[in-house]
Coordinates of C-alpha atoms in Angstrom, one line a residue:
Chain A
M1 CA 67.2 97.4 96.8
T2 CA 65.7 96.3 99.8
A3 CA 67.0 97.2 103.3
L4 CA 68.4 93.5 104.1
A5 CA 70.2 93.5 100.6
Q6 CA 71.6 96.9 101.5
T7 CA 72.9 95.7 104.9
A8 CA 74.3 92.8 103.2
A9 CA 76.3 94.8 100.5
K10 CA 77.6 97.0 103.3
S11 CA 79.1 94.2 105.5
T12 CA 80.4 92.7 102.3
I13 CA 82.3 95.9 101.5
L14 CA 83.0 96.2 105.0
S15 CA 84.8 92.4 105.3
I16 CA 86.8 93.2 102.1
V17 CA 88.1 96.8 103.2
A18 CA 88.7 95.1 106.6
A19 CA 90.6 92.3 105.2
M20 CA 92.7 94.3 102.7
G21 CA 93.5 96.4 105.8
L22 CA 94.8 93.9 107.7
G23 CA 96.8 92.7 105.0
I24 CA 98.5 95.8 104.5
G25 CA 99.0 96.3 108.2
I26 CA 100.9 92.7 107.9
V27 CA 103.0 93.7 105.0
T28 CA 104.0 97.2 106.5
I29 CA 105.1 95.4 110.0
A30 CA 106.9 92.6 108.5
G31 CA 108.4 94.3 105.5
H32 CA 108.6 98.3 106.4
V33 CA 108.6 98.9 110.1
Q34 CA 112.5 99.7 111.2
A35 CA 112.3 99.0 114.9
A36 CA 115.7 97.3 115.5
T37 CA 114.5 94.0 116.7
L38 CA 112.0 93.7 113.7
H39 CA 114.5 94.7 111.2
D40 CA 117.0 92.3 112.4
A41 CA 114.5 89.4 112.4
A42 CA 112.9 90.1 109.4
H43 CA 116.4 91.1 107.6
D44 CA 116.9 88.3 105.2
V45 CA 113.2 87.9 103.8
R46 CA 113.3 91.8 103.3
H47 CA 116.2 91.7 100.8
A48 CA 114.8 88.6 99.1
T49 CA 111.3 90.2 98.8
G50 CA 112.7 93.2 97.3
F51 CA 111.8 95.8 100.2
P52 CA 113.9 98.6 100.6
C53 CA 115.6 97.5 103.8
H54 CA 118.4 99.5 105.1
Chain B
M1 CA 82.5 87.3 104.1
F2 CA 85.0 88.2 106.1
Q3 CA 85.8 84.4 107.4
K4 CA 85.8 83.4 103.9
I5 CA 88.4 85.9 102.8
L6 CA 90.4 85.1 106.1
T7 CA 90.4 81.4 105.2
S8 CA 91.4 81.4 101.9
A9 CA 94.0 84.0 102.3
L10 CA 95.6 82.0 105.4
F11 CA 95.6 78.8 103.6
A12 CA 96.8 80.3 100.3
G13 CA 99.7 82.8 102.1
F14 CA 100.6 80.3 104.6
C15 CA 101.5 77.7 101.4
A16 CA 102.9 80.4 99.0
G17 CA 105.2 81.8 102.0
L18 CA 106.6 78.3 103.2
L19 CA 107.4 77.7 99.3
A20 CA 109.0 81.0 98.9
A21 CA 111.0 80.4 102.2
A22 CA 112.4 76.9 100.6
L23 CA 113.4 78.6 97.6
Q24 CA 114.9 81.3 99.4
F25 CA 116.8 79.2 101.3
V26 CA 118.2 77.1 98.3
F27 CA 118.6 80.1 95.8
V28 CA 118.7 83.5 97.5
Q29 CA 120.1 83.0 101.0
P30 CA 123.7 81.4 99.6
V31 CA 123.9 84.8 97.6
L32 CA 123.1 87.0 100.4
L33 CA 125.6 85.3 102.8
H34 CA 128.1 85.6 100.1
A35 CA 127.8 89.2 99.8
E36 CA 127.7 89.9 103.6
L37 CA 131.5 88.4 103.6
Y38 CA 132.0 91.9 101.2
E39 CA 129.7 93.7 103.5
G40 CA 131.6 92.9 106.8
G41 CA 135.1 93.2 104.8
D42 CA 135.9 89.7 105.1
L43 CA 136.3 89.5 101.6
V44 CA 137.2 92.7 99.6
H45 CA 137.0 93.3 95.6
F46 CA 137.7 96.0 93.6
G47 CA 138.1 94.4 90.3
G48 CA 141.8 94.2 90.0
E49 CA 142.5 91.2 92.0
A50 CA 140.9 88.0 91.4
V51 CA 139.0 87.0 94.4
S52 CA 137.6 83.1 94.7
A53 CA 133.7 83.1 93.7
T54 CA 132.9 80.1 96.2
P55 CA 134.0 81.1 99.8
E56 CA 133.2 78.8 102.3
L57 CA 129.8 80.3 103.9
P58 CA 128.1 80.2 106.8
G59 CA 125.8 76.9 107.4
F60 CA 122.1 76.6 108.6
N61 CA 121.4 79.0 111.3
P62 CA 118.2 77.9 113.3
M63 CA 117.2 81.3 114.7
R64 CA 118.0 83.0 111.9
D65 CA 116.5 80.7 109.3
G66 CA 113.6 79.9 111.4
L67 CA 112.9 83.4 111.6
S68 CA 113.1 83.7 107.8
L69 CA 110.5 81.0 107.5
L70 CA 108.4 83.0 110.1
F71 CA 108.4 86.1 108.2
S72 CA 108.2 84.7 104.8
A73 CA 104.7 83.3 105.5
L74 CA 103.7 86.3 107.6
I75 CA 104.4 88.5 104.3
Y76 CA 102.5 86.1 101.9
V77 CA 99.5 85.9 104.3
G78 CA 99.7 89.4 104.4
Y79 CA 99.8 89.7 100.5
G80 CA 97.1 86.9 100.5
L81 CA 94.6 88.8 102.6
I82 CA 95.0 91.8 99.8
L83 CA 94.6 89.6 96.8
V84 CA 91.7 87.5 98.2
G85 CA 90.2 91.1 99.0
A86 CA 90.7 92.1 95.6
M87 CA 89.3 88.9 94.4
A88 CA 86.1 89.3 96.6
L89 CA 85.7 92.6 95.1
A90 CA 85.7 91.5 91.8
A91 CA 83.5 88.4 92.8
E92 CA 80.9 90.9 93.7
R93 CA 80.9 92.2 90.3
G94 CA 80.3 89.4 88.4
V95 CA 83.8 87.9 87.8
T96 CA 84.4 84.1 88.3
I97 CA 87.3 82.9 90.4
T98 CA 89.0 79.8 89.8
A99 CA 92.2 78.2 90.4
R100 CA 93.0 79.1 86.8
S101 CA 92.3 82.5 86.9
G102 CA 94.1 82.6 90.3
L103 CA 97.1 82.4 88.6
I104 CA 96.7 85.5 86.6
W105 CA 95.8 87.1 89.5
G106 CA 99.0 86.0 91.5
L107 CA 101.2 87.0 88.3
A108 CA 99.8 90.4 88.2
G109 CA 100.4 90.7 92.1
F110 CA 104.1 89.5 91.2
I111 CA 104.0 92.7 88.8
V112 CA 102.7 94.9 91.1
V113 CA 105.0 94.4 94.2
H114 CA 107.9 93.1 93.0
F115 CA 108.5 93.3 89.1
A116 CA 107.5 97.0 88.9
P117 CA 109.2 98.1 91.8
A118 CA 112.4 96.3 90.9
A119 CA 112.3 97.8 87.4
S120 CA 113.6 101.0 89.0
L121 CA 114.6 100.2 92.4
P122 CA 115.9 96.4 92.2
P123 CA 116.3 93.9 95.2
E124 CA 119.3 95.3 97.4
V125 CA 121.9 92.7 98.2
P126 CA 123.6 93.7 101.5
G127 CA 126.6 96.1 101.2
V128 CA 125.2 98.1 98.2
A129 CA 125.2 101.6 98.2
Y130 CA 121.9 103.3 98.9
T131 CA 120.1 106.2 99.8
D132 CA 117.6 107.6 102.4
L133 CA 115.2 104.8 103.4
T134 CA 112.2 106.7 103.9
L135 CA 112.3 108.2 100.5
R136 CA 112.6 104.8 99.2
Q137 CA 109.9 103.3 101.1
I138 CA 107.4 106.1 99.9
W139 CA 108.3 105.5 96.3
W140 CA 107.9 101.7 96.8
W141 CA 104.2 102.1 98.2
G142 CA 103.7 104.8 95.2
T143 CA 104.7 102.4 92.5
V144 CA 102.8 99.5 94.2
I145 CA 99.6 101.7 94.5
A146 CA 99.9 102.9 90.9
T147 CA 100.8 100.0 89.3
A148 CA 97.9 98.2 91.0
A149 CA 95.7 100.7 89.4
G150 CA 97.0 100.5 86.0
L151 CA 96.8 96.9 86.0
G152 CA 93.4 96.9 87.5
L153 CA 91.9 99.5 84.9
I154 CA 93.7 97.1 81.9
A155 CA 91.8 94.3 83.3
F156 CA 88.3 95.6 84.0
G157 CA 88.6 99.2 82.6
R158 CA 86.4 100.0 79.5
G159 CA 87.5 102.1 76.6
W160 CA 90.5 103.7 75.7
G161 CA 90.2 106.4 78.4
A162 CA 90.6 103.7 81.0
W163 CA 93.6 101.8 78.9
G164 CA 95.3 105.4 78.7
A165 CA 95.0 106.0 82.5
A166 CA 96.6 102.6 82.9
V167 CA 99.6 103.2 80.6
I168 CA 100.1 106.9 82.5
L169 CA 99.7 105.2 86.1
L170 CA 102.2 102.1 85.0
L171 CA 104.8 104.9 83.5
A172 CA 104.7 107.6 86.0
P173 CA 106.9 106.1 89.0
H174 CA 109.6 105.3 86.5
V175 CA 109.3 108.3 84.7
I176 CA 109.3 110.4 88.1
G177 CA 112.3 108.1 89.2
A178 CA 113.2 106.1 92.4
P179 CA 115.6 107.8 95.1
H180 CA 119.4 106.6 94.0
P181 CA 122.3 107.2 96.0
E182 CA 124.9 110.0 94.4
S183 CA 127.8 108.0 94.7
F184 CA 128.7 104.0 94.6
T185 CA 130.3 103.1 97.7
G186 CA 129.2 99.4 98.0
P187 CA 132.1 97.0 98.6
V188 CA 130.1 94.0 96.8
P189 CA 130.7 92.7 93.2
P190 CA 128.2 93.3 90.8
E191 CA 128.0 89.9 89.6
L192 CA 126.5 88.9 92.9
A193 CA 124.2 92.2 93.2
S194 CA 122.7 91.4 89.8
L195 CA 122.5 87.7 90.6
F196 CA 120.9 88.4 93.8
A197 CA 118.1 90.8 92.1
S198 CA 117.3 88.1 89.5
R199 CA 116.9 85.3 91.9
A200 CA 114.7 87.3 94.5
L201 CA 112.5 88.3 91.6
A202 CA 112.4 84.5 90.2
V203 CA 111.5 83.2 93.8
G204 CA 108.8 86.1 94.3
M205 CA 107.3 84.9 90.8
A206 CA 107.2 81.4 91.9
A207 CA 105.8 82.6 95.1
W208 CA 103.1 84.9 93.7
A209 CA 102.0 82.1 91.0
M210 CA 101.3 79.7 93.8
L211 CA 99.6 82.5 96.1
G212 CA 97.2 83.3 93.2
L213 CA 96.7 79.6 92.3
F214 CA 95.8 78.7 96.0
A215 CA 93.6 81.6 96.9
G216 CA 91.6 80.9 93.7
H217 CA 91.2 77.3 94.3
F218 CA 90.4 77.8 98.0
W219 CA 87.8 80.5 97.0
A220 CA 86.4 78.8 94.5
S221 CA 86.2 75.5 96.8
D222 CA 84.5 77.5 99.5
D223 CA 81.9 78.4 97.2
N224 CA 81.4 74.8 95.8
A225 CA 81.1 73.9 99.8
Q226 CA 78.4 76.2 100.2
A227 CA 76.6 75.3 97.1

């Protein structure tokens, strides 16, 4: 593998990890964090999406 | 690459989130609002005396329903990022992603985050008995990770070793068991709780089918645009 191809492969893996990490972060904040305001705002969706809520 | 994942995930997640919210308003929200009448004590049910099954429910609430729409879109964008990330990883290893195969990816996603956790911890209607939240959240994440790994091994693993490990991963969370309350104290009729759980699952399945379909479509069309 050339140095250029190695860099491209690394950046691809980094992109995938970053995208999935961002996705997990969003799902955690919207679905699991229990701060009162966030819980109240997301309440109905949390129940309907099957997250443990109360 | 990051931009390609982001645009596919944003479009697919937003469309699926809007669809999920629309279905939720029609099919899930009335059951939830009905259950809240029992949760708040406006209606009482002990199985002895008959209670009307069609009470007057609160109508459209712009603030509450607007926030539901927003969070539905947000959650499915989050799911979209994870799904498209997994698709990108598979594409790197020579798997072809299309709208049609995206549908299977979406249904697998539904099994991972909705169906498998629901098998031992059904979607909760407000007002049911429950136990420690943190324990249930830990169990939920553990089940999601084990189920995703199990389905991944079935789809991409080779040989009986991989498939055997997949079966163990799929079964383990349910053999270990989800945290459940020690006694039933919820005031909500079981009819409402079961309708809520099945409606929540049905809406989740529809939304994930769309999420996978859109994600596969946008991913493939981005490939065509670049070619």
